[in-house]
Every structure is written in structure tokens, then in C-alpha cells.
Amino acid sequence: MRFCLNCGNPLPDAPIVFNLQDSGSQGGQSNPGTNPYGQSMETQFGRPAFQQQQQQQQTPPQNFSMVPPAKKSGGGKKIMVAVGGVVALFFLVLVGGAAIVGYNIWKNKPVVTNSPTPSPGPSSSPSASPSASKSASPTPKPETTKPTPSSSYDNVKVNFKKVWVDYDQTNAGELGMWIHLKFDVTNLKGVDSYAAVYFQKSDDSYLEDGTGENRANDGRVVAQIKLKPGYDTTAYEDLEIFMPYSGLNLTKGKYNLKMDIDLVDNDESLIKHMTYNEFKYEKY
């Protein structure tokens, strides 16, 4: 079987030649393959002449292989492209994993900072710093304490009954408060004495730096009235004492104050303590 070199299709087989030569033919021996008219039997019984010519044209040269060449295919290139893509993807995954591992290692690594060791500089002799002169601290004022009753008044008795206050009252043009006292005193007949009201803060410290009539001999703030009982037992039903607010000598603010109400002699020595009375005061 033969094949076409151009298209690779199989070619028809060569024509079959029939030899009709008969040894008993009349007229003597004729040329093989010819009829009585001089035409070959191949021509007479074979393919027409134009088909023979076409066959000759389609007959490949003898120096070429009769096997058709294999078709060129692009499968090899596709395989190479696929393999290259897989390799590139693997490389990207490998690089990404290495980057993640490196970042985690860097993130968790403790940062250690070393403080630079100072280089020894030129030693300088320490200069004596000037000593601060000690300033004389102010001498604290002696704390005012509650006076103790004089022993000469041991037989004096006081029966204190009541205290009440009228706030925000005016006396001689000054705003203040009227303090009312009710008490009986015994064994103080004809003795010059005072009903005195001293003022304390919430910590029991006395208000000091009184002025004018509101200043005691020891500097405490005081409101007082002079007494001289006329009987062995003298009753005071409503003894009034006025205390101006300005005499308290306080700055603006709210205060919890307390009255210390005493009976004192002419020298302000304590005869008897009578009572305490707490109140609130606000200066505007």
C-alpha cells in the first residue's frame, strides 16, 4: 500500500496487467501484451490513459519514505507551561511561609537594651556646697488650755439650767447674736465676777486674737458681762450677753463652733464651768 506525501491518505494499488497471449494463436507469435491492433492489453483492459498519467503524477519519488510524517502537536508546550506554573506556585507558598515564620520569631523576640556604660570623665574635686543658713523657726504660740478652778472657790456652787441664742441681731449698729443664760449661784455673795462665753473650733482649740471688749487677758475671744451676786443663792433667769460677729475674727467660710460658758472672777480666774453650746456659723 502507498501513501500520499502531501496529505498522508492511502493511494490505490497499481493496475493489474493481464497477458492474453495464446501459444496457439494464428498468424504466428505476437508481442506480449498487445492486441491485434497494436495496442497493449494494459491499455485495452487497464485504466484509461489519463488515469495512468494522473497515477504517474501522484507517484512519489523513489528516494522518499512512503510513511507519512507524524503531525506536529503542541502538547509538549502545554505540559511545560503547567509544570512551570506548579513550580512557581510552590515557590510562592514556600516564600510566604518563611516570611510568616520570620515575622513571628521577630515579634516574640524580647528587646534587650543595654545602658551604655559611662566613660569616666576627668575627676573634679567636689566643691563644698554652701550650707543653707538655718532660719529661725517661728516660736509657736502656747496652746490655750482650759483654766482650772481656783481652790478658794471650792464652796461655790452653780446650778446651770438653760442657754439659748438669738442669731443675726443688731446691737449698737453691729450685727451679732444675743446669748441668754439661766442659772443659780450659791456662796458668791458680794464677789465681783463675770459670766464669760469663750469660743472654740471643732477641734476644741480656742478662737484667739480677740479685739476690744471681746479680748480676754490671755488673748482669747470672749463675750462677757459683769456680775456681783447680792444673795447667798442668787438666781439669774435671763442673763443676756451680746457677741458681735466681727469679734469672732474669722475669715469667709463655714464653721462648726462651740461656746464654753464659764463663771470667772475679776482676774478671769475660773470659778466654775457651767456648760457648752455648739452652733454653726458662716461668714460671707
PDB file of C-alpha atoms in Angstrom:
ATOM      1  CA  MET A   1       0.000   0.000   0.000  1.00  0.00           C
ATOM      2  CA  ARG A   2       1.213   3.505  -0.874  1.00  0.00           C
ATOM      3  CA  PHE A   3       0.500   6.877   0.770  1.00  0.00           C
ATOM      4  CA  CYS A   4       0.360  10.405  -0.439  1.00  0.00           C
ATOM      5  CA  LEU A   5       3.281  12.553   0.787  1.00  0.00           C
ATOM      6  CA  ASN A   6       1.128  15.676   0.978  1.00  0.00           C
ATOM      7  CA  CYS A   7      -1.996  14.509   2.738  1.00  0.00           C
ATOM      8  CA  GLY A   8      -0.977  11.067   4.055  1.00  0.00           C
ATOM      9  CA  ASN A   9      -4.001   9.303   2.519  1.00  0.00           C
ATOM     10  CA  PRO A  10      -3.538   5.784   1.042  1.00  0.00           C
ATOM     11  CA  LEU A  11      -3.157   5.566  -2.757  1.00  0.00           C
ATOM     12  CA  PRO A  12      -4.886   2.933  -4.959  1.00  0.00           C
ATOM     13  CA  ASP A  13      -2.921  -0.159  -5.903  1.00  0.00           C
ATOM     14  CA  ALA A  14      -1.115  -0.412  -9.259  1.00  0.00           C
ATOM     15  CA  PRO A  15      -3.183  -1.678 -12.258  1.00  0.00           C
ATOM     16  CA  ILE A  16      -3.345  -5.381 -12.874  1.00  0.00           C
ATOM     17  CA  VAL A  17      -1.946  -6.430 -16.308  1.00  0.00           C
ATOM     18  CA  PHE A  18      -3.487  -9.412 -17.958  1.00  0.00           C
ATOM     19  CA  ASN A  19      -1.386 -11.381 -20.515  1.00  0.00           C
ATOM     20  CA  LEU A  20      -3.759 -12.882 -23.065  1.00  0.00           C
ATOM     21  CA  GLN A  21      -1.022 -14.383 -25.212  1.00  0.00           C
ATOM     22  CA  ASP A  22      -2.098 -17.749 -26.614  1.00  0.00           C
ATOM     23  CA  SER A  23       0.527 -20.164 -27.787  1.00  0.00           C
ATOM     24  CA  GLY A  24      -1.882 -21.407 -30.444  1.00  0.00           C
ATOM     25  CA  SER A  25      -2.734 -18.013 -31.860  1.00  0.00           C
ATOM     26  CA  GLN A  26      -2.945 -17.829 -35.593  1.00  0.00           C
ATOM     27  CA  GLY A  27      -0.709 -15.747 -37.662  1.00  0.00           C
ATOM     28  CA  GLY A  28       2.430 -16.524 -35.641  1.00  0.00           C
ATOM     29  CA  GLN A  29       3.798 -15.181 -32.322  1.00  0.00           C
ATOM     30  CA  SER A  30       2.854 -11.664 -31.449  1.00  0.00           C
ATOM     31  CA  ASN A  31       4.400  -9.258 -28.925  1.00  0.00           C
ATOM     32  CA  PRO A  32       3.332  -9.974 -25.426  1.00  0.00           C
ATOM     33  CA  GLY A  33       0.682  -7.716 -24.052  1.00  0.00           C
ATOM     34  CA  THR A  34      -0.542  -6.435 -27.468  1.00  0.00           C
ATOM     35  CA  ASN A  35      -3.754  -6.976 -29.265  1.00  0.00           C
ATOM     36  CA  PRO A  36      -4.121  -7.475 -32.951  1.00  0.00           C
ATOM     37  CA  TYR A  37      -4.457  -3.751 -33.388  1.00  0.00           C
ATOM     38  CA  GLY A  38      -1.106  -2.967 -31.846  1.00  0.00           C
ATOM     39  CA  GLN A  39      -2.499  -1.759 -28.557  1.00  0.00           C
ATOM     40  CA  SER A  40      -1.225  -3.186 -25.331  1.00  0.00           C
ATOM     41  CA  MET A  41      -3.564  -5.188 -23.208  1.00  0.00           C
ATOM     42  CA  GLU A  42      -2.872  -2.875 -20.352  1.00  0.00           C
ATOM     43  CA  THR A  43      -4.298  -0.075 -22.330  1.00  0.00           C
ATOM     44  CA  GLN A  44      -7.167  -2.145 -23.552  1.00  0.00           C
ATOM     45  CA  PHE A  45      -8.151  -3.702 -20.263  1.00  0.00           C
ATOM     46  CA  GLY A  46      -6.428  -1.469 -17.775  1.00  0.00           C
ATOM     47  CA  ARG A  47      -7.153   2.096 -16.726  1.00  0.00           C
ATOM     48  CA  PRO A  48      -7.590   4.846 -19.271  1.00  0.00           C
ATOM     49  CA  ALA A  49      -4.587   6.849 -20.323  1.00  0.00           C
ATOM     50  CA  PHE A  50      -5.485   9.958 -18.370  1.00  0.00           C
ATOM     51  CA  GLN A  51      -5.749   7.897 -15.212  1.00  0.00           C
ATOM     52  CA  GLN A  52      -2.322   6.447 -15.906  1.00  0.00           C
ATOM     53  CA  GLN A  53      -0.968   9.945 -16.319  1.00  0.00           C
ATOM     54  CA  GLN A  54      -2.586  11.026 -13.036  1.00  0.00           C
ATOM     55  CA  GLN A  55      -1.125   7.977 -11.362  1.00  0.00           C
ATOM     56  CA  GLN A  56       2.304   8.874 -12.636  1.00  0.00           C
ATOM     57  CA  GLN A  57       1.921  12.398 -11.293  1.00  0.00           C
ATOM     58  CA  GLN A  58       0.846  11.123  -7.867  1.00  0.00           C
ATOM     59  CA  THR A  59       3.584   8.546  -7.675  1.00  0.00           C
ATOM     60  CA  PRO A  60       6.160   9.837  -5.170  1.00  0.00           C
ATOM     61  CA  PRO A  61       9.813   9.831  -5.984  1.00  0.00           C
ATOM     62  CA  GLN A  62      11.627   6.690  -5.050  1.00  0.00           C
ATOM     63  CA  ASN A  63      14.048   8.435  -2.720  1.00  0.00           C
ATOM     64  CA  PHE A  64      11.290   9.455  -0.167  1.00  0.00           C
ATOM     65  CA  SER A  65       9.815   7.303   2.555  1.00  0.00           C
ATOM     66  CA  MET A  66       6.342   6.069   1.936  1.00  0.00           C
ATOM     67  CA  VAL A  67       5.391   6.509   5.614  1.00  0.00           C
ATOM     68  CA  PRO A  68       3.596   9.827   6.239  1.00  0.00           C
ATOM     69  CA  PRO A  69       5.265  12.108   8.836  1.00  0.00           C
ATOM     70  CA  ALA A  70       3.625  12.436  12.221  1.00  0.00           C
ATOM     71  CA  LYS A  71       1.609  15.559  12.844  1.00  0.00           C
ATOM     72  CA  LYS A  72       3.194  18.213  14.991  1.00  0.00           C
ATOM     73  CA  SER A  73       1.304  18.717  18.235  1.00  0.00           C
ATOM     74  CA  GLY A  74       1.523  21.464  20.947  1.00  0.00           C
ATOM     75  CA  GLY A  75       1.034  19.034  23.869  1.00  0.00           C
ATOM     76  CA  GLY A  76       4.672  19.319  24.941  1.00  0.00           C
ATOM     77  CA  LYS A  77       4.485  23.065  25.329  1.00  0.00           C
ATOM     78  CA  LYS A  78       1.287  22.829  27.393  1.00  0.00           C
ATOM     79  CA  ILE A  79       2.925  20.317  29.719  1.00  0.00           C
ATOM     80  CA  MET A  80       5.937  22.577  30.187  1.00  0.00           C
ATOM     81  CA  VAL A  81       3.688  25.574  30.963  1.00  0.00           C
ATOM     82  CA  ALA A  82       1.713  23.548  33.512  1.00  0.00           C
ATOM     83  CA  VAL A  83       4.877  22.286  35.207  1.00  0.00           C
ATOM     84  CA  GLY A  84       6.262  25.835  35.334  1.00  0.00           C
ATOM     85  CA  GLY A  85       3.054  27.129  36.952  1.00  0.00           C
ATOM     86  CA  VAL A  86       3.159  24.426  39.631  1.00  0.00           C
ATOM     87  CA  VAL A  87       6.801  25.213  40.395  1.00  0.00           C
ATOM     88  CA  ALA A  88       6.062  28.962  40.655  1.00  0.00           C
ATOM     89  CA  LEU A  89       3.089  28.348  42.974  1.00  0.00           C
ATOM     90  CA  PHE A  90       5.194  26.108  45.215  1.00  0.00           C
ATOM     91  CA  PHE A  91       7.896  28.764  45.341  1.00  0.00           C
ATOM     92  CA  LEU A  92       5.370  31.465  46.352  1.00  0.00           C
ATOM     93  CA  VAL A  93       3.926  29.243  49.103  1.00  0.00           C
ATOM     94  CA  LEU A  94       7.426  28.496  50.374  1.00  0.00           C
ATOM     95  CA  VAL A  95       8.395  32.183  50.436  1.00  0.00           C
ATOM     96  CA  GLY A  96       5.126  33.155  52.189  1.00  0.00           C
ATOM     97  CA  GLY A  97       5.583  30.506  54.887  1.00  0.00           C
ATOM     98  CA  ALA A  98       9.149  31.601  55.504  1.00  0.00           C
ATOM     99  CA  ALA A  99       8.002  35.220  55.826  1.00  0.00           C
ATOM    100  CA  ILE A 100       5.309  34.304  58.392  1.00  0.00           C
ATOM    101  CA  VAL A 101       7.745  32.234  60.473  1.00  0.00           C
ATOM    102  CA  GLY A 102      10.318  35.018  60.380  1.00  0.00           C
ATOM    103  CA  TYR A 103       7.748  37.630  61.451  1.00  0.00           C
ATOM    104  CA  ASN A 104       6.609  35.524  64.424  1.00  0.00           C
ATOM    105  CA  ILE A 105      10.194  34.983  65.537  1.00  0.00           C
ATOM    106  CA  TRP A 106      10.949  38.691  65.258  1.00  0.00           C
ATOM    107  CA  LYS A 107       7.741  39.673  67.080  1.00  0.00           C
ATOM    108  CA  ASN A 108       8.273  37.354  70.050  1.00  0.00           C
ATOM    109  CA  LYS A 109      11.919  38.149  70.443  1.00  0.00           C
ATOM    110  CA  PRO A 110      12.460  40.207  73.612  1.00  0.00           C
ATOM    111  CA  VAL A 111      14.143  43.511  73.079  1.00  0.00           C
ATOM    112  CA  VAL A 112      17.052  43.980  75.391  1.00  0.00           C
ATOM    113  CA  THR A 113      18.545  47.404  75.665  1.00  0.00           C
ATOM    114  CA  ASN A 114      21.898  47.802  77.223  1.00  0.00           C
ATOM    115  CA  SER A 115      22.536  51.010  79.012  1.00  0.00           C
ATOM    116  CA  PRO A 116      25.831  52.424  77.846  1.00  0.00           C
ATOM    117  CA  THR A 117      28.485  52.398  80.492  1.00  0.00           C
ATOM    118  CA  PRO A 118      29.513  55.973  81.098  1.00  0.00           C
ATOM    119  CA  SER A 119      33.123  56.598  80.385  1.00  0.00           C
ATOM    120  CA  PRO A 120      34.990  58.009  83.329  1.00  0.00           C
ATOM    121  CA  GLY A 121      35.392  61.703  82.884  1.00  0.00           C
ATOM    122  CA  PRO A 122      38.045  63.854  84.393  1.00  0.00           C
ATOM    123  CA  SER A 123      37.610  63.740  88.114  1.00  0.00           C
ATOM    124  CA  SER A 124      36.986  67.052  89.680  1.00  0.00           C
ATOM    125  CA  SER A 125      37.389  67.741  93.304  1.00  0.00           C
ATOM    126  CA  PRO A 126      33.994  68.120  94.877  1.00  0.00           C
ATOM    127  CA  SER A 127      33.279  71.652  95.833  1.00  0.00           C
ATOM    128  CA  ALA A 128      31.642  72.186  99.127  1.00  0.00           C
ATOM    129  CA  SER A 129      28.094  73.325  98.561  1.00  0.00           C
ATOM    130  CA  PRO A 130      27.196  76.352 100.586  1.00  0.00           C
ATOM    131  CA  SER A 131      25.278  75.341 103.623  1.00  0.00           C
ATOM    132  CA  ALA A 132      21.934  76.982 103.930  1.00  0.00           C
ATOM    133  CA  SER A 133      21.718  79.207 106.889  1.00  0.00           C
ATOM    134  CA  LYS A 134      19.131  77.999 109.306  1.00  0.00           C
ATOM    135  CA  SER A 135      16.304  80.404 109.581  1.00  0.00           C
ATOM    136  CA  ALA A 136      14.836  80.809 112.952  1.00  0.00           C
ATOM    137  CA  SER A 137      11.568  78.921 113.070  1.00  0.00           C
ATOM    138  CA  PRO A 138       8.714  80.940 114.478  1.00  0.00           C
ATOM    139  CA  THR A 139       8.051  80.275 118.074  1.00  0.00           C
ATOM    140  CA  PRO A 140       4.694  78.545 118.341  1.00  0.00           C
ATOM    141  CA  LYS A 141       2.116  80.225 120.462  1.00  0.00           C
ATOM    142  CA  PRO A 142       1.439  78.455 123.712  1.00  0.00           C
ATOM    143  CA  GLU A 143      -1.681  76.370 123.384  1.00  0.00           C
ATOM    144  CA  THR A 144      -4.520  77.789 125.401  1.00  0.00           C
ATOM    145  CA  THR A 145      -5.833  75.233 127.843  1.00  0.00           C
ATOM    146  CA  LYS A 146      -8.935  75.182 129.938  1.00  0.00           C
ATOM    147  CA  PRO A 147      -8.287  77.081 133.226  1.00  0.00           C
ATOM    148  CA  THR A 148      -8.680  75.094 136.398  1.00  0.00           C
ATOM    149  CA  PRO A 149     -10.973  76.442 139.129  1.00  0.00           C
ATOM    150  CA  SER A 150      -9.270  78.265 141.964  1.00  0.00           C
ATOM    151  CA  SER A 151      -9.239  76.387 145.262  1.00  0.00           C
ATOM    152  CA  SER A 152     -10.590  79.476 147.027  1.00  0.00           C
ATOM    153  CA  TYR A 153     -13.926  78.884 145.277  1.00  0.00           C
ATOM    154  CA  ASP A 154     -14.403  75.281 146.256  1.00  0.00           C
ATOM    155  CA  ASN A 155     -17.526  76.111 148.277  1.00  0.00           C
ATOM    156  CA  VAL A 156     -19.180  77.963 145.329  1.00  0.00           C
ATOM    157  CA  LYS A 157     -21.976  76.027 143.672  1.00  0.00           C
ATOM    158  CA  VAL A 158     -23.590  76.704 140.308  1.00  0.00           C
ATOM    159  CA  ASN A 159     -26.876  75.213 139.182  1.00  0.00           C
ATOM    160  CA  PHE A 160     -26.954  75.811 135.411  1.00  0.00           C
ATOM    161  CA  LYS A 161     -30.374  75.448 133.838  1.00  0.00           C
ATOM    162  CA  LYS A 162     -30.521  76.683 130.257  1.00  0.00           C
ATOM    163  CA  VAL A 163     -28.861  78.505 127.322  1.00  0.00           C
ATOM    164  CA  TRP A 164     -30.479  79.835 124.157  1.00  0.00           C
ATOM    165  CA  VAL A 165     -29.265  82.138 121.398  1.00  0.00           C
ATOM    166  CA  ASP A 166     -30.864  84.755 119.159  1.00  0.00           C
ATOM    167  CA  TYR A 167     -28.773  84.947 115.970  1.00  0.00           C
ATOM    168  CA  ASP A 168     -28.478  87.801 113.467  1.00  0.00           C
ATOM    169  CA  GLN A 169     -29.406  90.532 115.927  1.00  0.00           C
ATOM    170  CA  THR A 170     -28.247  94.136 115.938  1.00  0.00           C
ATOM    171  CA  ASN A 171     -26.823  95.968 118.951  1.00  0.00           C
ATOM    172  CA  ALA A 172     -25.302  99.449 118.769  1.00  0.00           C
ATOM    173  CA  GLY A 173     -25.195  99.150 114.980  1.00  0.00           C
ATOM    174  CA  GLU A 174     -23.329  95.813 114.973  1.00  0.00           C
ATOM    175  CA  LEU A 175     -24.669  92.518 113.713  1.00  0.00           C
ATOM    176  CA  GLY A 176     -24.244  89.617 116.086  1.00  0.00           C
ATOM    177  CA  MET A 177     -26.065  87.272 118.454  1.00  0.00           C
ATOM    178  CA  TRP A 178     -27.671  87.520 121.873  1.00  0.00           C
ATOM    179  CA  ILE A 179     -26.739  84.721 124.280  1.00  0.00           C
ATOM    180  CA  HIS A 180     -29.267  84.025 127.082  1.00  0.00           C
ATOM    181  CA  LEU A 181     -28.289  82.229 130.313  1.00  0.00           C
ATOM    182  CA  LYS A 182     -30.387  80.861 133.167  1.00  0.00           C
ATOM    183  CA  PHE A 183     -28.650  79.615 136.326  1.00  0.00           C
ATOM    184  CA  ASP A 184     -28.386  79.899 140.150  1.00  0.00           C
ATOM    185  CA  VAL A 185     -25.146  80.591 142.043  1.00  0.00           C
ATOM    186  CA  THR A 186     -24.537  79.953 145.776  1.00  0.00           C
ATOM    187  CA  ASN A 187     -21.808  81.217 148.169  1.00  0.00           C
ATOM    188  CA  LEU A 188     -20.651  84.025 145.854  1.00  0.00           C
ATOM    189  CA  LYS A 189     -22.449  86.902 147.552  1.00  0.00           C
ATOM    190  CA  GLY A 190     -20.814  90.341 147.050  1.00  0.00           C
ATOM    191  CA  VAL A 191     -17.914  88.950 144.892  1.00  0.00           C
ATOM    192  CA  ASP A 192     -17.084  90.745 141.648  1.00  0.00           C
ATOM    193  CA  SER A 193     -17.284  88.141 138.900  1.00  0.00           C
ATOM    194  CA  TYR A 194     -18.182  87.632 135.223  1.00  0.00           C
ATOM    195  CA  ALA A 195     -20.365  85.342 133.179  1.00  0.00           C
ATOM    196  CA  ALA A 196     -17.936  84.693 130.297  1.00  0.00           C
ATOM    197  CA  VAL A 197     -18.527  82.940 126.950  1.00  0.00           C
ATOM    198  CA  TYR A 198     -15.393  81.719 125.145  1.00  0.00           C
ATOM    199  CA  PHE A 199     -15.470  80.279 121.596  1.00  0.00           C
ATOM    200  CA  GLN A 200     -13.862  77.097 120.331  1.00  0.00           C
ATOM    201  CA  LYS A 201     -13.432  75.423 116.949  1.00  0.00           C
ATOM    202  CA  SER A 202     -14.479  71.846 116.183  1.00  0.00           C
ATOM    203  CA  ASP A 203     -11.038  70.632 117.319  1.00  0.00           C
ATOM    204  CA  ASP A 204     -11.566  72.287 120.734  1.00  0.00           C
ATOM    205  CA  SER A 205      -8.973  74.964 120.036  1.00  0.00           C
ATOM    206  CA  TYR A 206      -9.985  78.435 121.190  1.00  0.00           C
ATOM    207  CA  LEU A 207     -10.548  81.380 118.873  1.00  0.00           C
ATOM    208  CA  GLU A 208      -7.808  83.878 119.620  1.00  0.00           C
ATOM    209  CA  ASP A 209      -6.710  87.380 118.698  1.00  0.00           C
ATOM    210  CA  GLY A 210      -9.845  88.979 120.044  1.00  0.00           C
ATOM    211  CA  THR A 211     -10.149  92.748 119.882  1.00  0.00           C
ATOM    212  CA  GLY A 212     -11.563  95.403 122.195  1.00  0.00           C
ATOM    213  CA  GLU A 213     -14.160  94.228 124.634  1.00  0.00           C
ATOM    214  CA  ASN A 214     -14.070  90.794 123.052  1.00  0.00           C
ATOM    215  CA  ARG A 215     -10.496  90.101 124.053  1.00  0.00           C
ATOM    216  CA  ALA A 216      -9.665  88.208 127.230  1.00  0.00           C
ATOM    217  CA  ASN A 217      -6.488  88.740 129.242  1.00  0.00           C
ATOM    218  CA  ASP A 218      -4.888  85.682 127.598  1.00  0.00           C
ATOM    219  CA  GLY A 219      -5.926  86.795 124.061  1.00  0.00           C
ATOM    220  CA  ARG A 220      -8.898  84.505 123.633  1.00  0.00           C
ATOM    221  CA  VAL A 221     -12.106  85.721 122.012  1.00  0.00           C
ATOM    222  CA  VAL A 222     -14.736  86.275 124.696  1.00  0.00           C
ATOM    223  CA  ALA A 223     -18.166  87.804 125.292  1.00  0.00           C
ATOM    224  CA  GLN A 224     -18.854  88.589 128.943  1.00  0.00           C
ATOM    225  CA  ILE A 225     -20.957  90.512 131.413  1.00  0.00           C
ATOM    226  CA  LYS A 226     -20.037  91.646 134.936  1.00  0.00           C
ATOM    227  CA  LEU A 227     -21.802  90.132 137.960  1.00  0.00           C
ATOM    228  CA  LYS A 228     -21.977  90.752 141.718  1.00  0.00           C
ATOM    229  CA  PRO A 229     -24.451  88.361 143.382  1.00  0.00           C
ATOM    230  CA  GLY A 230     -26.493  90.009 146.178  1.00  0.00           C
ATOM    231  CA  TYR A 231     -27.663  86.832 147.933  1.00  0.00           C
ATOM    232  CA  ASP A 232     -26.269  83.628 149.283  1.00  0.00           C
ATOM    233  CA  THR A 233     -28.099  81.983 146.397  1.00  0.00           C
ATOM    234  CA  THR A 234     -28.720  84.308 143.524  1.00  0.00           C
ATOM    235  CA  ALA A 235     -30.929  83.271 140.576  1.00  0.00           C
ATOM    236  CA  TYR A 236     -30.384  84.627 137.053  1.00  0.00           C
ATOM    237  CA  GLU A 237     -33.474  83.900 134.987  1.00  0.00           C
ATOM    238  CA  ASP A 238     -32.360  85.571 131.733  1.00  0.00           C
ATOM    239  CA  LEU A 239     -28.849  86.926 131.705  1.00  0.00           C
ATOM    240  CA  GLU A 240     -28.163  88.464 128.264  1.00  0.00           C
ATOM    241  CA  ILE A 241     -24.723  88.727 126.661  1.00  0.00           C
ATOM    242  CA  PHE A 242     -24.174  90.208 123.165  1.00  0.00           C
ATOM    243  CA  MET A 243     -21.463  88.895 120.824  1.00  0.00           C
ATOM    244  CA  PRO A 244     -20.822  90.771 117.543  1.00  0.00           C
ATOM    245  CA  TYR A 245     -19.879  88.556 114.588  1.00  0.00           C
ATOM    246  CA  SER A 246     -16.919  90.776 113.814  1.00  0.00           C
ATOM    247  CA  GLY A 247     -15.477  89.928 117.229  1.00  0.00           C
ATOM    248  CA  LEU A 248     -15.086  86.259 116.219  1.00  0.00           C
ATOM    249  CA  ASN A 249     -12.235  87.349 113.955  1.00  0.00           C
ATOM    250  CA  LEU A 250     -12.919  84.678 111.276  1.00  0.00           C
ATOM    251  CA  THR A 251     -12.391  84.704 107.511  1.00  0.00           C
ATOM    252  CA  LYS A 252     -15.058  83.816 104.957  1.00  0.00           C
ATOM    253  CA  GLY A 253     -16.335  80.267 105.198  1.00  0.00           C
ATOM    254  CA  LYS A 254     -18.432  77.812 107.159  1.00  0.00           C
ATOM    255  CA  TYR A 255     -17.503  76.831 110.711  1.00  0.00           C
ATOM    256  CA  ASN A 256     -18.619  74.429 113.406  1.00  0.00           C
ATOM    257  CA  LEU A 257     -18.118  76.366 116.629  1.00  0.00           C
ATOM    258  CA  LYS A 258     -18.729  75.746 120.294  1.00  0.00           C
ATOM    259  CA  MET A 259     -19.390  78.085 123.252  1.00  0.00           C
ATOM    260  CA  ASP A 260     -17.532  77.451 126.504  1.00  0.00           C
ATOM    261  CA  ILE A 261     -19.676  79.180 129.179  1.00  0.00           C
ATOM    262  CA  ASP A 262     -17.887  79.820 132.492  1.00  0.00           C
ATOM    263  CA  LEU A 263     -18.141  81.798 135.702  1.00  0.00           C
ATOM    264  CA  VAL A 264     -14.866  83.694 136.344  1.00  0.00           C
ATOM    265  CA  ASP A 265     -13.644  86.234 138.913  1.00  0.00           C
ATOM    266  CA  ASN A 266     -12.391  89.762 138.375  1.00  0.00           C
ATOM    267  CA  ASP A 267      -8.952  88.472 137.333  1.00  0.00           C
ATOM    268  CA  GLU A 268     -10.577  85.998 134.901  1.00  0.00           C
ATOM    269  CA  SER A 269      -9.611  83.052 137.069  1.00  0.00           C
ATOM    270  CA  LEU A 270     -12.082  80.215 136.672  1.00  0.00           C
ATOM    271  CA  ILE A 271     -14.668  79.867 139.426  1.00  0.00           C
ATOM    272  CA  LYS A 272     -16.949  77.256 137.854  1.00  0.00           C
ATOM    273  CA  HIS A 273     -17.534  75.826 134.370  1.00  0.00           C
ATOM    274  CA  MET A 274     -21.239  75.937 133.547  1.00  0.00           C
ATOM    275  CA  THR A 275     -21.880  74.352 130.074  1.00  0.00           C
ATOM    276  CA  TYR A 276     -21.028  74.021 126.346  1.00  0.00           C
ATOM    277  CA  ASN A 277     -23.224  75.032 123.436  1.00  0.00           C
ATOM    278  CA  GLU A 278     -22.434  74.084 119.819  1.00  0.00           C
ATOM    279  CA  PHE A 279     -23.559  76.095 116.793  1.00  0.00           C
ATOM    280  CA  LYS A 280     -22.760  76.641 113.112  1.00  0.00           C
ATOM    281  CA  TYR A 281     -21.563  79.899 111.697  1.00  0.00           C
ATOM    282  CA  GLU A 282     -20.991  81.066 108.132  1.00  0.00           C
ATOM    283  CA  LYS A 283     -19.239  84.277 107.260  1.00  0.00           C
ATOM    284  CA  TYR A 284     -19.967  85.806 103.854  1.00  0.00           C
TER     285      TYR A 284
END
